[in-house]
C-alpha positions as MATLAB code, in Angstrom:
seq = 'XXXXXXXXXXXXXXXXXXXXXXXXXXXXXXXXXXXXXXXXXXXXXXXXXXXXXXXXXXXXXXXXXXXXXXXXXXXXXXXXXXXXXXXXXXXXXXXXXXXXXXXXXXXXXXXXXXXXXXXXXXXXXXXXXXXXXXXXXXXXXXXXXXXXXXXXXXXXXXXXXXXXXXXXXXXXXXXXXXXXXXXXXXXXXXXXXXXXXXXXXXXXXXXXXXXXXXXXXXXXXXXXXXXXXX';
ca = [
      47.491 -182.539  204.578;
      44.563 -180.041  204.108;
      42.857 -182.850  201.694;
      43.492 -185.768  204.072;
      41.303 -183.316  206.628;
      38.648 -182.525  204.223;
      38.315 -186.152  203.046;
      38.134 -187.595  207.102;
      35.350 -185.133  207.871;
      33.822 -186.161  204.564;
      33.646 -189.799  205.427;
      32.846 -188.792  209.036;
      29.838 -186.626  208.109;
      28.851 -189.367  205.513;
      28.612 -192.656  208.193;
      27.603 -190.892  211.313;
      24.145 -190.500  210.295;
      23.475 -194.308  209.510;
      25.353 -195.579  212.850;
      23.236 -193.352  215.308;
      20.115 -194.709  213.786;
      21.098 -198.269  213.874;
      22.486 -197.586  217.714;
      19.185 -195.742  218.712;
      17.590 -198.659  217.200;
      19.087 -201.123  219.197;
      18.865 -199.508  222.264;
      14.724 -199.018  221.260;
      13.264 -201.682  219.174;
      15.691 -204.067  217.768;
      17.830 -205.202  220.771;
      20.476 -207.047  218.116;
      22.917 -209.597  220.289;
      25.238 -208.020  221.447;
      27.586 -209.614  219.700;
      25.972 -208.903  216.511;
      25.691 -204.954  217.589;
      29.544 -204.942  218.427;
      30.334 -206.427  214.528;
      28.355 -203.585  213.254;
      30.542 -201.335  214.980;
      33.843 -202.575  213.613;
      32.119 -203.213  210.333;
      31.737 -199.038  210.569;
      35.056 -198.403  211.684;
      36.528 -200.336  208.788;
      34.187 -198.992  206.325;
      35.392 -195.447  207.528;
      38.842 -196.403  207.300;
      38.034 -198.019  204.024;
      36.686 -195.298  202.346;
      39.288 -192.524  203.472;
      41.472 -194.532  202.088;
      39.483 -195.186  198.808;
      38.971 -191.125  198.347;
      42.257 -190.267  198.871;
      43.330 -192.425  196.293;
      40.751 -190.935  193.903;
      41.473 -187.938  194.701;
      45.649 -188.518  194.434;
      45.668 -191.061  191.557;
      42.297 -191.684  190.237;
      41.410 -187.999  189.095;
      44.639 -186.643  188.178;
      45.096 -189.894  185.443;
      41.671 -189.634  184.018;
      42.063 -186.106  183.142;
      45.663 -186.808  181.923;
      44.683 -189.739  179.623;
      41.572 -187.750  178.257;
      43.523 -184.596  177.863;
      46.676 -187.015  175.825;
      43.954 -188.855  173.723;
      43.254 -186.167  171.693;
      46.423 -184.783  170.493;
      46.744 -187.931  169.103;
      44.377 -186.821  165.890;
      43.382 -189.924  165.346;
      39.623 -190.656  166.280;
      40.088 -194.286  166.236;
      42.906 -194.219  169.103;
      39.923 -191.756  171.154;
      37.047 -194.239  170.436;
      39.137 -197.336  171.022;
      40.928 -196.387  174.557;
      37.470 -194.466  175.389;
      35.748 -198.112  175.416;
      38.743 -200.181  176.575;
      39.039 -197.676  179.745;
      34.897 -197.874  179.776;
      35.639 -201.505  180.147;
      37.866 -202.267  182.528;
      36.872 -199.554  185.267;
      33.531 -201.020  185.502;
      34.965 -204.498  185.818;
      36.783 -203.271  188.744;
      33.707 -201.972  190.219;
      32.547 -203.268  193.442;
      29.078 -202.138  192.950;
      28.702 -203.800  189.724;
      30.465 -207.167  191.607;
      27.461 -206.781  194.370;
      24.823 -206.646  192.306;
      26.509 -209.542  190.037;
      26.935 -211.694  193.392;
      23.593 -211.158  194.324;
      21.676 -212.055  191.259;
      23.734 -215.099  190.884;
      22.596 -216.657  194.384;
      19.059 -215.799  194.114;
      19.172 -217.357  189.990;
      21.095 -220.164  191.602;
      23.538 -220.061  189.241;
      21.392 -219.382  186.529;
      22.570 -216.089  185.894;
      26.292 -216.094  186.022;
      28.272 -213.540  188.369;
      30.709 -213.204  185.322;
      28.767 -212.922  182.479;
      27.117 -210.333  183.860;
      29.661 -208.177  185.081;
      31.198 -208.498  181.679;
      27.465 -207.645  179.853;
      27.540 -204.577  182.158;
      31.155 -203.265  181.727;
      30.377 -204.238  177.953;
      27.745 -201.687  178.142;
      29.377 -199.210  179.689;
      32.779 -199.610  177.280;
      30.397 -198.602  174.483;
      28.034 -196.061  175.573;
      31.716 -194.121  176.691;
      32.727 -194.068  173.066;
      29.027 -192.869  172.326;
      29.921 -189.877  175.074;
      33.088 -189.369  173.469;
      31.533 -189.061  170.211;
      29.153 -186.649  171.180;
      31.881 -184.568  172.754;
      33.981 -184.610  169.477;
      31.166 -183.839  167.322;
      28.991 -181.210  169.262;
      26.171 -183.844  169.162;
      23.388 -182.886  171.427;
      22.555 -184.917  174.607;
      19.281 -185.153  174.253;
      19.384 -186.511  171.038;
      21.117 -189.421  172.449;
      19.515 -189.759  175.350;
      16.054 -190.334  174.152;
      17.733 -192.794  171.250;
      18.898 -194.650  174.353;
      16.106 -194.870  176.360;
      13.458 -195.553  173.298;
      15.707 -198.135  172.522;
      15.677 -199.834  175.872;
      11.793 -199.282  176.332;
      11.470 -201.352  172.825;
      13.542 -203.852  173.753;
      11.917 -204.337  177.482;
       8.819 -205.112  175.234;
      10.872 -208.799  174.216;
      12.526 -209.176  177.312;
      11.629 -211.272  180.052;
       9.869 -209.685  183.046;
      12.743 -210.815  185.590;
      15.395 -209.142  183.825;
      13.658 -205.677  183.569;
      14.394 -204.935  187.084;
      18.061 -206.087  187.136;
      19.037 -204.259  183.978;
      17.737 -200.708  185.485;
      19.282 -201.833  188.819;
      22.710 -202.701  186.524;
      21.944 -199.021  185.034;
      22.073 -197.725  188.792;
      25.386 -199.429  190.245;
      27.673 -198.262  187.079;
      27.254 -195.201  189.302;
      29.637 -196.125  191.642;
      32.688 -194.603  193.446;
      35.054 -196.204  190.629;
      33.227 -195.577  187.801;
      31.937 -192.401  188.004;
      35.191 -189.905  189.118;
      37.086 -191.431  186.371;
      34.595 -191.331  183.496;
      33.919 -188.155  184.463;
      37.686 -186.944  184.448;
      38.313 -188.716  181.122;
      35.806 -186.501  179.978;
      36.465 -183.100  181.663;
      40.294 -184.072  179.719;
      39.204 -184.940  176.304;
      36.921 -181.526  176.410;
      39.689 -179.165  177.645;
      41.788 -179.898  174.959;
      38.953 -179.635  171.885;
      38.247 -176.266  172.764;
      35.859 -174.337  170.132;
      34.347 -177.628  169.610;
      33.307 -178.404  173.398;
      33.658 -176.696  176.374;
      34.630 -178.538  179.606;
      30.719 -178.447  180.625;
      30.443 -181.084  177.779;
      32.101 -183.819  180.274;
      28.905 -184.354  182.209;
      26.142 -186.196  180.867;
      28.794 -188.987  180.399;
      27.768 -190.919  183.459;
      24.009 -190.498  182.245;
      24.477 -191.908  178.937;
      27.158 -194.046  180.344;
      24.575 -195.974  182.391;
      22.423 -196.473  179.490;
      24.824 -199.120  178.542;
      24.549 -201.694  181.234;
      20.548 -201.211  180.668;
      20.430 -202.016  177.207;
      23.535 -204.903  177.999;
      21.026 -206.783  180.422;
      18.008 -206.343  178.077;
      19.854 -207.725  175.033;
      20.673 -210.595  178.022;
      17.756 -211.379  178.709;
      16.582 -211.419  175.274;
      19.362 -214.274  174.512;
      18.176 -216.044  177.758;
      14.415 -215.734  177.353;
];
């Protein structure tokens, strides 16, 4: 009950802001029809409703499997199993991410088809998939995340150098929406799991930084994209 509290004033404190400026805007400078100001309204109320309901679920299902699955993969002993399920779950959250399916909608109207919703969100959750099994890696092995992190980023700064101009911006922007309310809490269970089990060889500080090199991915996915485009 105590949770369900915490996560209405959350949502509360998070979409109040946003709706007094657009009403003292309307009542100031913009002067919206009214019929357009009364949408915007429900459109907040359902949003609200909509994201209670999404956090809960995080919070009830999302979390407690992602730390379950990380925390099982292990015990397994066999790195393949950890690498494999690492990029498959990589994979498949980010398909079901509506931030990723926003950004995928949006560049296919304004290519006009050009640049395919789907191949896209696939490139991206591609990206993702792999860069996950990097994080895992580096978890397993004690590798530094610095090390990686500059190997990522040097490598997407070389390839931006062969890529079309156009697709620079959308594979940064692709970089920025794997950061979304799906993605994110259960990458970042998976690895707060996989690190309380190998303790002496990680602690569970080693789970973050898996969203930063995480998002890496989807750069480098659109880059190597545009490449094959251009």
């Amino acid at each position: 009950m105590q949770n369900i509290k915490d996560t209405i004033k959350e949502v509360v404190y998070a979409v109040i802001p946003i709706t007094l400026v657009v009403i003292i805007l309307q009542f100031t400078i913009i002067w919206l029809p009214l019929e357009m100001f009364f949408q915007f309204l429900i459109g907040v109320a359902m949003v609200s409703l909509g994201l209670i309901l999404f956090l809960l679920g995080v919070h009830i299902g999302l979390l407690p499997v992602g730390e379950m699955i990380g925390s099982a993969l292990p015990k397994t002993n066999k790195l393949w199993m950890i690498l494999f399920f690492g990029f498959l779950l990589g994979f498949v959250v980010t398909v079901a991410e509506p931030d990723v399916r926003v950004l995928a909608n949006q560049i296919d109207l304004v290519s006009n088809g050009e640049i395919s919703s789907n191949i896209l969100i696939y490139s991206v959750a591609l990206g993702v998939g792999i860069f996950v099994t990097f994080a895992l890696l580096r978890i397993i092995f004690n590798i530094k995340i610095t090390h990686l992190l500059m190997g990522g980023y040097g490598l997407a700064f070389l390839l931006a150098a062969f890529t079309p101009a156009n697709f620079i911006p959308i594979s940064f922007d692709a970089g920025g929406v794997t950061t979304g309310p799906m993605t994110v809490p259960f990458i970042l269970a998976l690895g707060v799991g996989v690190a309380s089990v190998l303790k002496g060889k990680a602690t569970a500080s080693d789970s973050f930084g898996l969203v930063a090199l995480a998002s890496i991915g989807p750069i480098l996915a659109v880059l190597i994209l545009g490449v094959i485009y251009g």
